[in-house]
Short mmCIF file of C-alpha atoms in Angstrom, two decimals:
data_model
loop_
_atom_site.label_atom_id
_atom_site.label_comp_id
_atom_site.label_asym_id
_atom_site.label_seq_id
_atom_site.Cartn_x
_atom_site.Cartn_y
_atom_site.Cartn_z
CA MET A 108 0.00 0.00 0.00
CA GLU A 109 1.30 3.47 -0.83
CA LYS A 110 2.00 5.75 2.11
CA ALA A 111 -0.04 8.91 2.47
CA HIS A 112 2.06 11.96 1.65
CA VAL A 113 2.86 14.00 4.75
CA SER A 114 4.64 17.35 4.46
CA ALA A 115 8.12 17.08 5.89
CA PHE A 116 8.02 20.79 6.56
CA SER A 117 4.93 20.45 8.72
CA ILE A 118 6.61 17.70 10.75
CA TYR A 119 9.77 19.65 11.41
CA LYS A 120 8.40 23.20 11.36
CA THR A 121 8.94 23.85 15.05
CA VAL A 122 12.50 22.60 15.28
CA LEU A 123 13.58 24.14 11.97
CA GLN A 124 12.64 27.60 13.24
CA GLN A 125 15.36 27.21 15.88
CA THR A 126 18.20 26.29 13.53
CA THR A 127 18.68 29.31 11.25
CA GLN A 128 21.79 31.00 12.70
CA PRO A 129 24.69 33.04 11.32
CA ILE A 130 28.07 31.34 11.21
CA GLU A 131 29.35 33.37 14.16
CA VAL A 132 26.51 32.13 16.38
CA ALA A 133 26.81 28.56 15.22
CA GLU A 134 30.52 28.63 16.00
CA LYS A 135 29.83 29.31 19.67
CA LYS A 136 27.22 26.61 20.01
CA LYS A 137 28.35 23.10 20.84
CA ARG A 138 26.97 20.49 18.49
CA GLU A 139 26.29 17.24 20.21
CA ASN A 140 26.18 15.31 16.96
CA GLY A 141 29.13 16.80 15.03
CA VAL A 142 30.02 14.78 11.94
CA GLN A 143 28.05 11.60 12.30
CA GLN A 144 29.60 8.59 10.69
CA SER A 145 27.09 6.23 9.15
CA LYS A 146 26.27 3.44 11.59
CA SER A 147 26.84 -0.15 10.60
CA ASN A 148 23.71 -2.11 10.02
CA LYS A 149 23.17 -4.63 12.82
CA LYS A 150 21.28 -6.91 10.52
CA ALA A 151 23.15 -9.47 8.49
CA LYS A 152 24.14 -8.25 5.05
CA ARG A 153 21.85 -9.34 2.32
CA LYS A 154 23.31 -11.95 0.04
CA HIS A 155 23.00 -11.67 -3.72
CA ALA A 156 23.42 -14.61 -6.01
CA GLY A 157 26.45 -14.41 -8.30
CA THR A 158 27.63 -11.13 -9.78
CA SER A 159 24.82 -10.39 -12.21
CA VAL A 160 23.64 -6.79 -12.23
CA PHE A 161 20.13 -7.42 -10.91
CA THR A 162 19.70 -11.15 -10.35
CA ASP A 163 16.14 -11.96 -9.24
CA ALA A 164 15.51 -8.44 -7.94
CA GLU A 165 15.12 -7.23 -11.51
CA LYS A 166 12.05 -9.42 -11.86
CA LYS A 167 10.40 -7.75 -8.85
CA ILE A 168 10.43 -4.16 -10.15
CA LYS A 169 7.25 -2.30 -9.22
CA THR A 170 5.90 0.59 -11.26
CA GLU A 171 5.07 3.56 -9.07
CA LYS A 172 1.96 5.65 -9.53
CA PRO A 173 2.30 9.39 -10.20
CA VAL A 174 1.17 11.50 -7.27
CA GLY A 175 -0.41 14.48 -8.96
CA ALA A 176 2.06 17.29 -9.54
CA GLN A 177 4.41 15.78 -6.99
CA GLY A 178 6.07 13.37 -9.38
CA VAL A 179 6.74 9.72 -8.68
CA LYS A 180 6.33 8.67 -5.04
CA GLY A 181 8.65 6.05 -3.62
CA VAL A 182 7.49 2.71 -2.32
CA SER A 183 6.95 2.14 1.40
CA LYS A 184 8.54 -1.32 1.45
CA VAL A 185 12.25 -1.96 1.62
CA VAL A 186 13.71 -1.86 -1.90
CA GLU A 187 16.54 -4.35 -2.18
CA GLY A 188 19.15 -4.52 -4.87
CA PRO A 189 22.73 -5.64 -5.48
CA SER A 190 25.58 -3.70 -3.94
CA LEU A 191 27.53 -1.26 -6.09
CA ASP A 192 30.55 -3.57 -5.97
CA ASN A 193 28.47 -6.43 -7.34
CA VAL A 194 26.96 -4.15 -9.96
CA LEU A 195 30.33 -2.94 -11.22
CA THR A 196 31.74 -6.47 -11.13
CA GLY A 197 28.83 -7.69 -13.22
CA LEU A 198 29.10 -4.77 -15.64
CA ALA A 199 32.78 -5.50 -16.26
CA LYS A 200 31.73 -8.86 -17.71
CA ILE A 201 29.35 -7.27 -20.24
CA ASN A 202 31.01 -7.03 -23.64
CA ASN A 203 29.11 -3.94 -24.85
CA SER A 204 29.79 -0.61 -23.13
CA ARG A 205 26.42 0.82 -24.16
CA GLU A 206 24.68 -2.15 -22.56
CA ARG A 207 26.72 -1.54 -19.41
CA ALA A 208 25.38 2.02 -19.32
CA LYS A 209 21.76 0.84 -19.57
CA LYS A 210 22.24 -1.65 -16.74
CA LEU A 211 23.96 0.86 -14.46
CA PHE A 212 21.27 3.49 -15.03
CA GLN A 213 18.57 0.94 -14.26
CA TRP A 214 20.33 0.19 -10.97
CA LEU A 215 20.50 3.91 -10.20
CA ILE A 216 16.72 4.44 -10.52
CA HIS A 217 15.58 0.95 -9.45
CA PRO A 218 12.77 -0.07 -9.02
CA ILE A 219 11.34 2.30 -11.69
CA PRO A 220 11.85 0.70 -15.12
CA ALA A 221 13.97 2.95 -17.34
CA LYS A 222 11.42 2.89 -20.17
CA ILE A 223 8.69 4.18 -17.87
CA PHE A 224 11.02 6.78 -16.40
CA PHE A 225 11.93 8.24 -19.80
CA ARG A 226 8.34 8.11 -21.01
CA GLU A 227 6.57 9.58 -17.97
CA THR A 228 9.11 11.52 -15.89
CA TRP A 229 12.22 12.59 -17.81
CA GLU A 230 12.19 16.38 -18.41
CA LEU A 231 8.58 16.48 -17.13
CA LYS A 232 8.41 16.26 -13.34
CA PRO A 233 10.33 15.36 -10.19
CA ALA A 234 10.58 11.79 -8.92
CA PHE A 235 11.25 10.57 -5.38
CA ILE A 236 12.39 6.98 -4.84
CA GLU A 237 12.17 5.96 -1.18
CA ARG A 238 14.00 2.69 -0.57
CA LYS A 239 14.21 2.27 3.23
CA ASN A 240 17.55 0.63 2.51
CA PRO A 241 20.44 2.79 3.77
CA GLU A 242 23.01 0.46 2.22
CA TYR A 243 21.73 0.72 -1.35
CA TYR A 244 24.38 3.21 -2.54
CA ASN A 245 27.18 2.03 -0.22
CA GLY A 246 30.60 2.21 -1.83
CA LEU A 247 29.87 5.17 -4.10
CA PHE A 248 31.26 7.85 -1.78
CA SER A 249 31.44 8.59 1.97
CA THR A 250 32.60 11.13 4.54
CA VAL A 251 35.58 8.86 5.17
CA GLU A 252 36.50 9.18 1.49
CA PHE A 253 35.93 12.94 1.68
CA ASP A 254 38.42 13.20 4.55
CA ARG A 255 40.96 10.94 2.80
CA ILE A 256 40.87 13.12 -0.30
CA LEU A 257 41.48 16.26 1.75
CA ARG A 258 44.51 14.63 3.36
CA ASP A 259 46.03 12.91 0.33
CA ASP A 260 45.17 15.04 -2.71
CA GLU A 261 45.73 18.60 -3.90
CA VAL A 262 42.22 19.95 -3.32
CA GLN A 263 42.00 23.68 -4.10
CA PHE A 264 39.38 26.08 -2.74
CA GLY A 265 37.23 27.45 -5.55
CA VAL A 266 38.49 24.83 -8.00
CA ASN A 267 37.67 21.55 -6.30
CA LEU A 268 35.90 22.67 -3.13
CA ASP A 269 33.43 25.41 -2.16
CA VAL A 270 32.54 26.46 1.39
CA THR A 271 29.02 27.90 1.49
CA SER A 272 26.27 29.04 3.84
CA TYR A 273 22.67 30.22 3.57
CA THR A 274 21.27 32.12 6.54
CA ASN A 275 18.59 34.79 6.83
CA ASP A 276 17.81 34.55 3.11
CA LYS A 277 21.47 35.23 2.20
CA ARG A 278 23.78 32.87 0.32
CA GLU A 279 27.54 33.30 0.87
CA THR A 280 30.75 31.62 -0.28
CA HIS A 281 33.67 31.55 2.19
CA ASN A 282 36.55 30.18 0.11
CA PRO A 283 40.01 31.24 1.26
CA PRO A 284 42.82 31.07 -1.33
CA GLY A 285 45.01 28.01 -1.77
CA ARG A 286 44.83 24.36 -0.84
CA ALA A 287 41.89 23.01 1.17
CA VAL A 288 43.71 21.41 4.10
CA PRO A 289 41.67 19.30 6.54
CA PHE A 290 42.12 21.65 9.52
CA THR A 291 40.63 24.64 7.64
CA VAL A 292 37.89 22.66 5.92
CA TRP A 293 36.62 20.90 9.04
CA ASN A 294 36.76 24.15 11.00
CA PHE A 295 34.40 25.72 8.44
CA TYR A 296 32.15 22.67 8.71
CA LYS A 297 32.10 22.87 12.50
CA ARG A 298 31.00 26.50 12.22
CA GLY A 299 27.94 25.46 10.21
CA CYS A 300 29.17 25.73 6.61
CA SER A 301 28.32 23.31 3.82
CA LEU A 302 31.08 21.73 1.73
CA ARG A 303 30.66 21.18 -2.00
CA MET A 304 33.29 19.05 -3.74
CA MET A 305 33.30 19.66 -7.46
CA ASN A 306 34.58 17.02 -9.90
CA PRO A 307 34.89 14.23 -7.28
CA GLN A 308 35.68 11.90 -10.20
CA ALA A 309 39.16 13.46 -10.23
CA PHE A 310 39.84 11.95 -6.79
CA SER A 311 37.58 8.88 -6.57
CA SER A 312 38.04 6.00 -9.00
CA THR A 313 34.59 4.65 -8.15
CA VAL A 314 32.85 7.92 -9.01
CA TRP A 315 34.97 8.17 -12.17
CA ASN A 316 33.94 4.65 -13.19
CA VAL A 317 30.24 5.27 -12.58
CA LEU A 318 30.15 8.59 -14.47
CA SER A 319 32.21 7.32 -17.41
CA ILE A 320 29.80 4.41 -17.84
CA LEU A 321 26.64 6.54 -17.50
CA GLN A 322 27.74 9.06 -20.13
CA GLU A 323 27.01 6.43 -22.78
CA GLN A 324 23.42 6.16 -21.48
CA PHE A 325 22.83 9.86 -22.18
CA ASN A 326 25.28 10.51 -25.04
CA SER A 327 26.01 13.63 -23.04
CA MET A 328 28.54 14.60 -20.41
CA VAL A 329 27.74 13.20 -16.96
CA GLY A 330 29.18 15.14 -14.04
CA ALA A 331 28.85 15.14 -10.26
CA ASN A 332 29.15 17.28 -7.15
CA VAL A 333 29.34 15.97 -3.58
CA TYR A 334 27.61 17.96 -0.82
CA LEU A 335 28.35 17.56 2.90
CA THR A 336 26.03 19.63 5.14
CA PRO A 337 26.07 19.95 8.95
CA ALA A 338 22.97 19.17 10.97
CA GLY A 339 20.47 22.02 11.22
CA THR A 340 21.91 24.10 8.35
CA GLN A 341 21.34 24.99 4.70
CA GLY A 342 24.15 25.70 2.27
CA PHE A 343 22.44 27.07 -0.84
CA ALA A 344 19.62 29.44 -1.74
CA PRO A 345 16.61 28.31 -3.79
CA HIS A 346 17.57 28.15 -7.48
CA TYR A 347 17.14 26.08 -10.62
CA ASP A 348 19.82 24.40 -12.70
CA ASP A 349 20.46 23.81 -16.39
CA ILE A 350 21.02 20.07 -15.90
CA GLU A 351 18.97 16.95 -15.21
CA ALA A 352 19.73 16.19 -11.56
CA PHE A 353 19.81 12.83 -9.75
CA VAL A 354 20.29 13.46 -6.01
CA VAL A 355 21.73 10.30 -4.44
CA GLN A 356 21.51 10.33 -0.63
CA LEU A 357 24.56 8.58 0.82
CA GLU A 358 24.54 9.37 4.55
CA GLY A 359 22.23 11.04 7.04
CA LYS A 360 19.13 12.77 5.70
CA LYS A 361 18.04 16.00 4.07
CA HIS A 362 14.76 17.87 3.72
CA TRP A 363 14.05 18.83 0.09
CA ARG A 364 11.46 21.17 -1.36
CA VAL A 365 10.96 21.36 -5.13
CA TYR A 366 8.95 24.01 -7.01
CA LYS A 367 7.57 24.02 -10.55
CA PRO A 368 9.00 26.42 -13.16
CA ARG A 369 7.51 29.87 -12.64
CA SER A 370 6.73 30.42 -16.34
CA ASP A 371 7.01 28.74 -19.73
CA ASN A 372 10.25 30.65 -20.30
CA GLU A 373 11.83 28.77 -17.40
CA VAL A 374 10.84 25.29 -18.59
CA LEU A 375 14.03 23.39 -19.54
CA PRO A 376 16.17 26.56 -19.36
CA LEU A 377 19.46 27.01 -21.17
CA VAL A 378 21.29 28.44 -18.14
CA SER A 379 21.01 28.14 -14.38
CA SER A 380 19.19 30.80 -12.38
CA LEU A 381 20.45 33.32 -9.89
CA ASN A 382 19.57 32.79 -6.25
CA PHE A 383 15.92 33.36 -5.35
CA SER A 384 14.42 34.68 -2.15
CA GLN A 385 11.75 32.59 -0.45
CA SER A 386 9.05 34.93 -1.79
CA GLU A 387 10.08 34.40 -5.43
CA ILE A 388 10.00 30.64 -5.80
CA GLY A 389 6.40 29.88 -6.72
CA GLU A 390 4.33 26.72 -6.35
CA GLN A 391 5.76 23.84 -4.32
CA VAL A 392 5.27 20.40 -5.90
CA LEU A 393 7.38 18.15 -3.70
CA ASP A 394 8.29 18.16 0.01
CA VAL A 395 10.26 15.11 1.14
CA VAL A 396 13.03 13.95 3.45
CA LEU A 397 15.72 11.91 1.71
CA GLU A 398 17.40 9.29 3.86
CA ALA A 399 20.43 7.17 2.97
CA GLY A 400 19.60 4.95 0.00
CA ASP A 401 16.91 7.29 -1.41
CA LEU A 402 16.98 9.10 -4.76
CA LEU A 403 15.47 12.40 -5.88
CA TYR A 404 15.28 13.42 -9.55
CA PHE A 405 14.19 16.79 -10.88
CA PRO A 406 14.45 18.28 -14.39
CA ARG A 407 16.29 21.47 -15.24
CA GLY A 408 14.17 24.50 -14.48
CA PHE A 409 12.60 23.10 -11.30
CA ILE A 410 13.53 25.34 -8.37
CA HIS A 411 14.81 23.41 -5.37
CA GLN A 412 16.34 23.84 -1.93
CA GLY A 413 17.59 21.36 0.64
CA ASN A 414 18.23 21.85 4.35
CA CYS A 415 19.52 19.51 7.04
CA LEU A 416 17.31 18.53 9.95
CA PRO A 417 18.60 19.17 13.49
CA ASP A 418 19.30 15.51 14.23
CA ALA A 419 21.57 14.47 11.36
CA HIS A 420 24.20 15.66 8.90
CA SER A 421 23.76 14.95 5.19
CA LEU A 422 26.07 13.61 2.50
CA HIS A 423 24.74 13.33 -1.03
CA ILE A 424 26.13 13.25 -4.54
CA THR A 425 24.26 14.93 -7.37
CA ILE A 426 24.80 13.17 -10.69
CA SER A 427 23.99 15.49 -13.59
CA SER A 428 23.65 15.36 -17.36
CA TYR A 429 22.08 17.03 -20.42
CA GLN A 430 23.66 20.43 -20.04
CA ARG A 431 23.24 22.28 -23.36
CA ASN A 432 22.16 19.08 -25.09
CA SER A 433 18.89 20.22 -26.71
CA TRP A 434 17.68 20.25 -30.31
CA GLY A 435 18.46 23.95 -30.42
CA ASP A 436 22.05 23.34 -29.30
CA LEU A 437 22.45 20.70 -31.99
CA LEU A 438 21.08 22.98 -34.72
CA GLN A 439 23.30 25.84 -33.59
CA LYS A 440 26.26 23.61 -34.38
CA LEU A 441 24.84 21.87 -37.42
CA VAL A 442 23.24 24.63 -39.48
CA PRO A 443 26.16 27.12 -39.75
CA VAL A 444 28.61 24.36 -40.69
CA ALA A 445 26.21 22.84 -43.21
CA LEU A 446 25.60 26.23 -44.83
CA GLU A 447 29.29 27.03 -44.98
CA MET A 448 29.97 23.70 -46.67
CA ALA A 449 27.09 24.20 -49.11
CA MET A 450 28.39 27.66 -50.10
CA GLU A 451 31.84 26.23 -50.73
CA GLU A 452 30.68 23.28 -52.80
CA ASP A 453 27.52 24.39 -54.59
CA VAL A 454 27.39 27.49 -56.81
CA GLU A 455 23.64 27.78 -56.22
CA PHE A 456 24.35 28.95 -52.68
CA ARG A 457 26.67 31.66 -54.02
CA ARG A 458 24.22 33.19 -56.48
CA GLY A 459 22.61 36.51 -55.61
CA LEU A 460 19.18 36.60 -53.97
CA PRO A 461 16.16 37.13 -56.28
CA THR A 462 15.15 40.75 -56.62
CA ASP A 463 11.88 39.90 -54.88
CA TYR A 464 13.55 37.92 -52.12
CA LEU A 465 11.48 39.59 -49.42
CA THR A 466 8.51 37.52 -50.58
CA TYR A 467 10.32 34.56 -52.09
CA MET A 468 13.56 32.74 -51.52
CA GLY A 469 14.81 29.88 -53.70
CA VAL A 470 17.60 27.85 -52.14
CA GLN A 471 18.50 24.18 -52.21
CA ASN A 472 19.85 21.95 -49.51
CA SER A 473 22.78 19.65 -50.00
CA ASP A 474 22.40 15.97 -49.02
CA LYS A 475 26.09 15.23 -49.07
CA GLU A 476 27.43 13.74 -45.88
CA ASP A 477 30.57 15.35 -44.48
CA PRO A 478 32.52 14.90 -41.22
CA ARG A 479 32.29 18.67 -40.63
CA ARG A 480 28.65 18.17 -39.68
CA ASN A 481 29.75 16.48 -36.47
CA GLN A 482 30.61 19.54 -34.37
CA LYS A 483 28.08 18.68 -31.63
CA ALA A 484 29.46 15.16 -31.32
CA LYS A 485 32.98 16.63 -31.25
CA ASP A 486 31.98 18.85 -28.33
CA PHE A 487 30.52 15.83 -26.52
CA LEU A 488 33.81 13.96 -26.87
CA TYR A 489 35.60 16.94 -25.31
CA ASP A 490 33.15 16.89 -22.38
CA CYS A 491 33.50 13.15 -21.75
CA LEU A 492 35.43 11.47 -18.98
CA PRO A 493 38.15 9.06 -20.11
CA PRO A 494 37.18 5.39 -19.80
CA LEU A 495 38.15 3.47 -16.68
CA LEU A 496 39.29 0.14 -18.14
CA THR A 497 38.19 -3.22 -16.82
CA PRO A 498 41.02 -5.66 -15.96
CA GLU A 499 40.34 -7.54 -19.22
CA GLU A 500 40.43 -4.36 -21.29
CA LYS A 501 43.61 -3.18 -19.62
CA ALA A 502 45.35 -6.53 -20.17
CA SER A 503 44.53 -6.48 -23.91
CA SER A 504 45.38 -2.83 -24.54
CA VAL A 505 48.50 -0.69 -24.57
CA LYS A 506 47.92 0.01 -20.85
CA GLY A 507 48.71 -3.65 -20.14
CA ALA A 508 51.56 -4.10 -22.60
CA PRO A 509 54.61 -5.79 -20.98
CA ALA A 510 57.12 -3.02 -21.88
CA ARG A 511 59.57 -2.45 -19.01
CA TRP A 512 63.10 -1.45 -18.01
CA GLU A 513 65.26 -4.46 -17.17
CA ASN A 514 69.01 -4.90 -16.75
CA GLY A 515 69.79 -1.47 -18.16
CA GLU A 516 67.66 -1.67 -21.30
CA ALA A 517 64.06 -1.35 -22.49
CA LYS A 518 62.33 -4.65 -23.26
CA ASP A 519 59.10 -5.82 -24.93
CA THR A 520 58.43 -2.47 -26.60
CA THR A 521 57.28 -4.03 -29.89
CA VAL A 522 53.60 -4.82 -30.42
CA CYS A 523 53.10 -7.83 -32.65
CA LEU A 524 49.93 -7.25 -34.72
CA LYS A 525 49.14 -9.70 -37.50
CA ALA A 526 46.43 -10.10 -40.12
CA HIS A 527 44.43 -12.49 -37.91
CA THR A 528 44.75 -10.30 -34.77
CA LYS A 529 41.27 -9.15 -33.77
CA ILE A 530 40.73 -5.61 -32.51
CA ARG A 531 37.90 -3.25 -31.62
CA LEU A 532 37.46 0.20 -30.09
CA ILE A 533 37.96 0.22 -26.32
CA ARG A 534 34.47 1.76 -25.92
CA ASP A 535 31.47 2.55 -28.09
CA GLY A 536 31.43 6.21 -29.07
CA ILE A 537 34.99 6.86 -27.91
CA ALA A 538 36.11 8.35 -31.23
CA ARG A 539 34.70 10.32 -34.15
CA LEU A 540 36.02 11.58 -37.48
CA THR A 541 35.84 15.29 -38.21
CA SER A 542 37.55 17.72 -40.57
CA ASN A 543 39.69 20.71 -39.69
CA GLY A 544 39.68 22.03 -43.25
CA ASP A 545 43.14 20.66 -44.02
CA GLY A 546 42.45 16.98 -43.48
CA ILE A 547 40.64 14.32 -41.49
CA VAL A 548 41.02 14.37 -37.71
CA LEU A 549 40.17 11.63 -35.23
CA ASN A 550 38.75 13.11 -32.03
CA HIS A 551 38.79 10.79 -29.00
CA THR A 552 38.33 10.61 -25.22
CA THR A 553 41.03 8.17 -24.08
CA ASP A 554 43.36 10.90 -22.80
CA ASN A 555 40.75 13.33 -21.49
CA SER A 556 41.23 14.84 -18.06
CA ARG A 557 39.07 13.69 -15.14
CA VAL A 558 38.58 17.39 -14.37
CA TYR A 559 36.09 19.04 -16.76
CA HIS A 560 37.90 20.81 -19.64
CA LYS A 561 41.17 21.01 -17.70
CA GLU A 562 43.08 20.14 -20.87
CA GLU A 563 42.60 20.77 -24.58
CA PRO A 564 40.50 18.38 -26.72
CA LYS A 565 42.34 15.22 -27.72
CA SER A 566 42.73 14.46 -31.44
CA PHE A 567 45.23 13.54 -34.10
CA GLN A 568 45.23 13.65 -37.89
CA ILE A 569 44.89 10.44 -39.84
CA ARG A 570 45.80 9.71 -43.44
CA ASP A 571 43.11 9.76 -46.09
CA GLU A 572 43.69 6.08 -46.87
CA HIS A 573 42.79 5.21 -43.27
CA THR A 574 39.41 7.00 -43.24
CA ASP A 575 37.28 4.13 -44.51
CA ALA A 576 38.94 1.66 -42.16
CA MET A 577 38.38 3.99 -39.21
CA GLU A 578 34.68 4.29 -40.03
CA PHE A 579 34.57 0.49 -40.37
CA LEU A 580 35.97 0.09 -36.85
CA ILE A 581 33.57 2.65 -35.39
CA HIS A 582 30.52 0.94 -36.88
CA SER A 583 31.73 -2.59 -36.06
CA TYR A 584 31.55 -2.14 -32.25
CA PRO A 585 31.04 -4.29 -30.17
CA LYS A 586 32.37 -6.93 -32.58
CA PHE A 587 36.07 -7.65 -32.83
CA VAL A 588 37.34 -7.54 -36.41
CA SER A 589 40.61 -8.86 -37.77
CA VAL A 590 43.32 -6.41 -38.80
CA GLY A 591 43.33 -8.09 -42.21
CA SER A 592 39.66 -7.19 -42.75
CA LEU A 593 40.22 -3.43 -42.44
CA PRO A 594 39.26 -1.78 -45.77
CA CYS A 595 42.67 -0.32 -46.63
CA ASP A 596 44.43 -0.45 -50.01
CA SER A 597 47.44 -2.35 -48.71
CA PHE A 598 48.34 -4.68 -45.86
CA LYS A 599 50.95 -2.15 -44.77
CA ASP A 600 48.18 0.47 -44.32
CA LYS A 601 46.11 -1.98 -42.28
CA ILE A 602 48.98 -2.73 -39.89
CA SER A 603 49.93 0.94 -39.74
CA LEU A 604 46.42 2.04 -38.68
CA ALA A 605 46.00 -0.81 -36.18
CA ARG A 606 49.38 -0.02 -34.59
CA LEU A 607 48.55 3.70 -34.41
CA LEU A 608 45.20 3.08 -32.71
CA PHE A 609 46.71 0.53 -30.32
CA ASP A 610 49.54 2.87 -29.33
CA GLN A 611 47.02 5.68 -28.70
CA GLY A 612 44.91 3.42 -26.46
CA LEU A 613 41.83 3.54 -28.71
CA VAL A 614 41.65 -0.19 -29.48
CA HIS A 615 42.31 -3.41 -27.65
CA THR A 616 42.71 -6.96 -28.87
CA SER A 617 40.37 -9.91 -28.33
CA VAL A 618 43.10 -11.63 -26.28
CA PRO A 619 46.21 -10.14 -24.66
CA LEU A 620 49.12 -9.94 -27.10
CA PRO A 621 52.12 -12.21 -26.46
CA SER A 622 55.41 -10.69 -25.37
#
């Protein structure tokens, strides 16, 4: 039976009125709870058969009923599922990276079937998945990991970490210059400030792995921020974002209020909003408390704010996608390039306009395919995270080649590729052919930075005689194809292209190459 919806605000109204304090006041007050580490579950851990992504739980998915304007309401029963470690282990055994992405996304939003989610919720309304299973997202990130990163890595204020507060309707950022050392960071936290870690994928291999897999589900960059908020505080003002947001509650709990777009102009906006005051935010459509293991989704344009309750801190990670990934964004890239190409190649586009062009225009469109039409896809490749290779992929790629320094000399530096050697791209969608005007360029993601746009786009020019073979490899995924089957004019060209792609980390072999 579905639980009746009770306003979280009405439940906690009295205590919340006592928790809005400036930083200076909060600093003087002793907090009995401090940073609460997640408690171990006293119950025995649930066992899951094998390492398959969903096992029998996938057969028990229940479709949730929409609750008016409040989106999808979570179930009241405990929602079980495989641990993240089991999920990732199972995904590593799937031979198709796009299939991996579908499975991982289904785990993220379980028990709502992905087809129903995209048909009834995506870009339309918020969704709240209540699991009553605090261990569901265990292993993704934690306060322990947060502290380890501060101690071991070069975390910079304003680049990797923001210190924020929201009191008396005022949002402030308190970033000092330089490195975010633990003493300074935890002192801010103790004084009632929220901590936002940007690009956690640069420091956590697990987050990197999850985001790099999910980006193939959306064909769009997938990013993340981690938010750690002290009990009884709020770190951000009400606002809306320009991304599709999946709020994954990892520890503690947080009170969320979501509001519908205030006008048609703010539906699926192109940019994020400024901060709103409480009087500007419009009609509330969702009021819930997320506890560990729960998920909240809301589309871009939906105003939202989250505050911690007095009895618990909150740690959540927001996974985001679809920033500037609309039809309009595609056409902005496609149309100018297509017109420029048409004017270069077709004299009809260079003729003068008819004298009565204000009432009539006669132009023709060119059907000719050209790599220069792929600017949007090129931008996506620049946005992407590099792939985190499975052990099998690493062993059969250049990353696992046995080259080494031994007894004063370099050994095993030659890769032995033959006509019968089978290769394929390391991931689906990892590379794309474009033109820079002077030749054909292969854009790829294998050497991208784990920090968004920290480095320049990765590409290299390929010879004209390799173009057809490159397209053949792109379209052959996930099948392995022999080097001898590449459509090149000579065997030398086939070996040359295969060696180039192997050395650049774009392809791997069906079995590890011998020394």
